[in-house]
Amino acid sequence: MAPRAPPAYDPIPLNKPLYKAIADTGSVSGARKLVNSFNLPIRSGRAWEVRAGQVCRIITPEGPQVGDLNIWNRHNPRERFWAARTRQLQQSHVKLFDRLWSCLPFLRPLVTVTADSLSNYGVDEAGGRVHDLLGTRCDPYVNQLISGTSFDFQCHSNLTRAVLPYGLSESDVHDVLNVFQVAGLDESGRYFMQPCPAKAGDYWEFFAETDVLCALSTCPGGDLSQWGWGEGAEGSGTDMLSCCRPLAVEVYELMNREELLKDWKEPLPAAYRGIHGLVLDPNSSRV
Ligand SMILES: [Zn+2]
């Protein structure tokens, strides 16, 4: 076997002390002010805004539950999270201080991960890792295809309902980050999912690099311990409903923001300003 080539993408440098300082505000009394919080019931979706420079925490308040997360530029929904490129620039599963990158023609970090209470999960015996970027949201189309049944509360549908109040629609829903989800590829390269390891009070948190709109779905598969297709995977011996728990979201303002973020600047879109080799011929005539 040929030796494996090094990783194709070197990490894009980031100001680690800055993000460490932002992360540290989570454990200092009075360093953050809660500006928004809500619970997300089972099998539902909700969208919310996070302003540039704020921190947002997603929590498993009652124990294991997977969340499917979408992110857009709040002011331009054409700029949205790009799971595939993030997978290459970071890795298959999101880690502390990783960034979630936006699609073309923007390609900039929308958010940076500043806390992860499951950061010690590492690689399990099956080869699974947590906070999965390999897979995507469950959706009613593949559910119908596989199970022959119709179900309206897959993550894709939950996210679709969530964004409607913001003027977005089903076509704005995109590939997700599966927060708290353990997944991997088996020896054949086939995708697998493991039960969610989160306990009550576990959390995953990000710093918003620009004004973003987020949407989160509490996956109808719950903690994925009895996962199957269809609403309750009837007849398969599974009881997915009992595996479902709520998630919670908290948004914080950083109190000492001016000092803390003095070296931070909102990232600009990638610098390419070419026109993809298109040649405009001044001699061509048009009537
Ligand atoms: Zn789902």
Short mmCIF file of N, CA, C and O in Angstrom, two decimals, residues 119 126 146 199 262 284:
data_model
loop_
_atom_site.label_atom_id
_atom_site.label_comp_id
_atom_site.label_asym_id
_atom_site.label_seq_id
_atom_site.Cartn_x
_atom_site.Cartn_y
_atom_site.Cartn_z
N SER A 119 -15.38 17.38 24.39
CA SER A 119 -14.12 17.42 23.62
C SER A 119 -13.20 16.24 23.92
O SER A 119 -12.29 15.96 23.15
N ALA A 126 -15.53 1.93 17.80
CA ALA A 126 -16.09 1.69 16.47
C ALA A 126 -15.51 2.63 15.41
O ALA A 126 -15.77 2.49 14.23
N ILE A 146 -37.21 5.10 1.80
CA ILE A 146 -36.72 3.90 2.48
C ILE A 146 -37.83 3.16 3.22
O ILE A 146 -37.89 1.93 3.16
N LYS A 199 -24.61 14.00 28.25
CA LYS A 199 -25.36 13.88 29.50
C LYS A 199 -26.09 15.20 29.77
O LYS A 199 -25.83 16.20 29.09
N LYS A 262 -10.46 43.57 21.08
CA LYS A 262 -9.72 44.66 20.42
C LYS A 262 -8.89 44.15 19.24
O LYS A 262 -8.64 44.89 18.30
N SER A 284 -16.84 42.66 -29.86
CA SER A 284 -18.09 42.00 -30.26
C SER A 284 -19.21 43.04 -30.32
O SER A 284 -19.23 43.98 -29.54
#
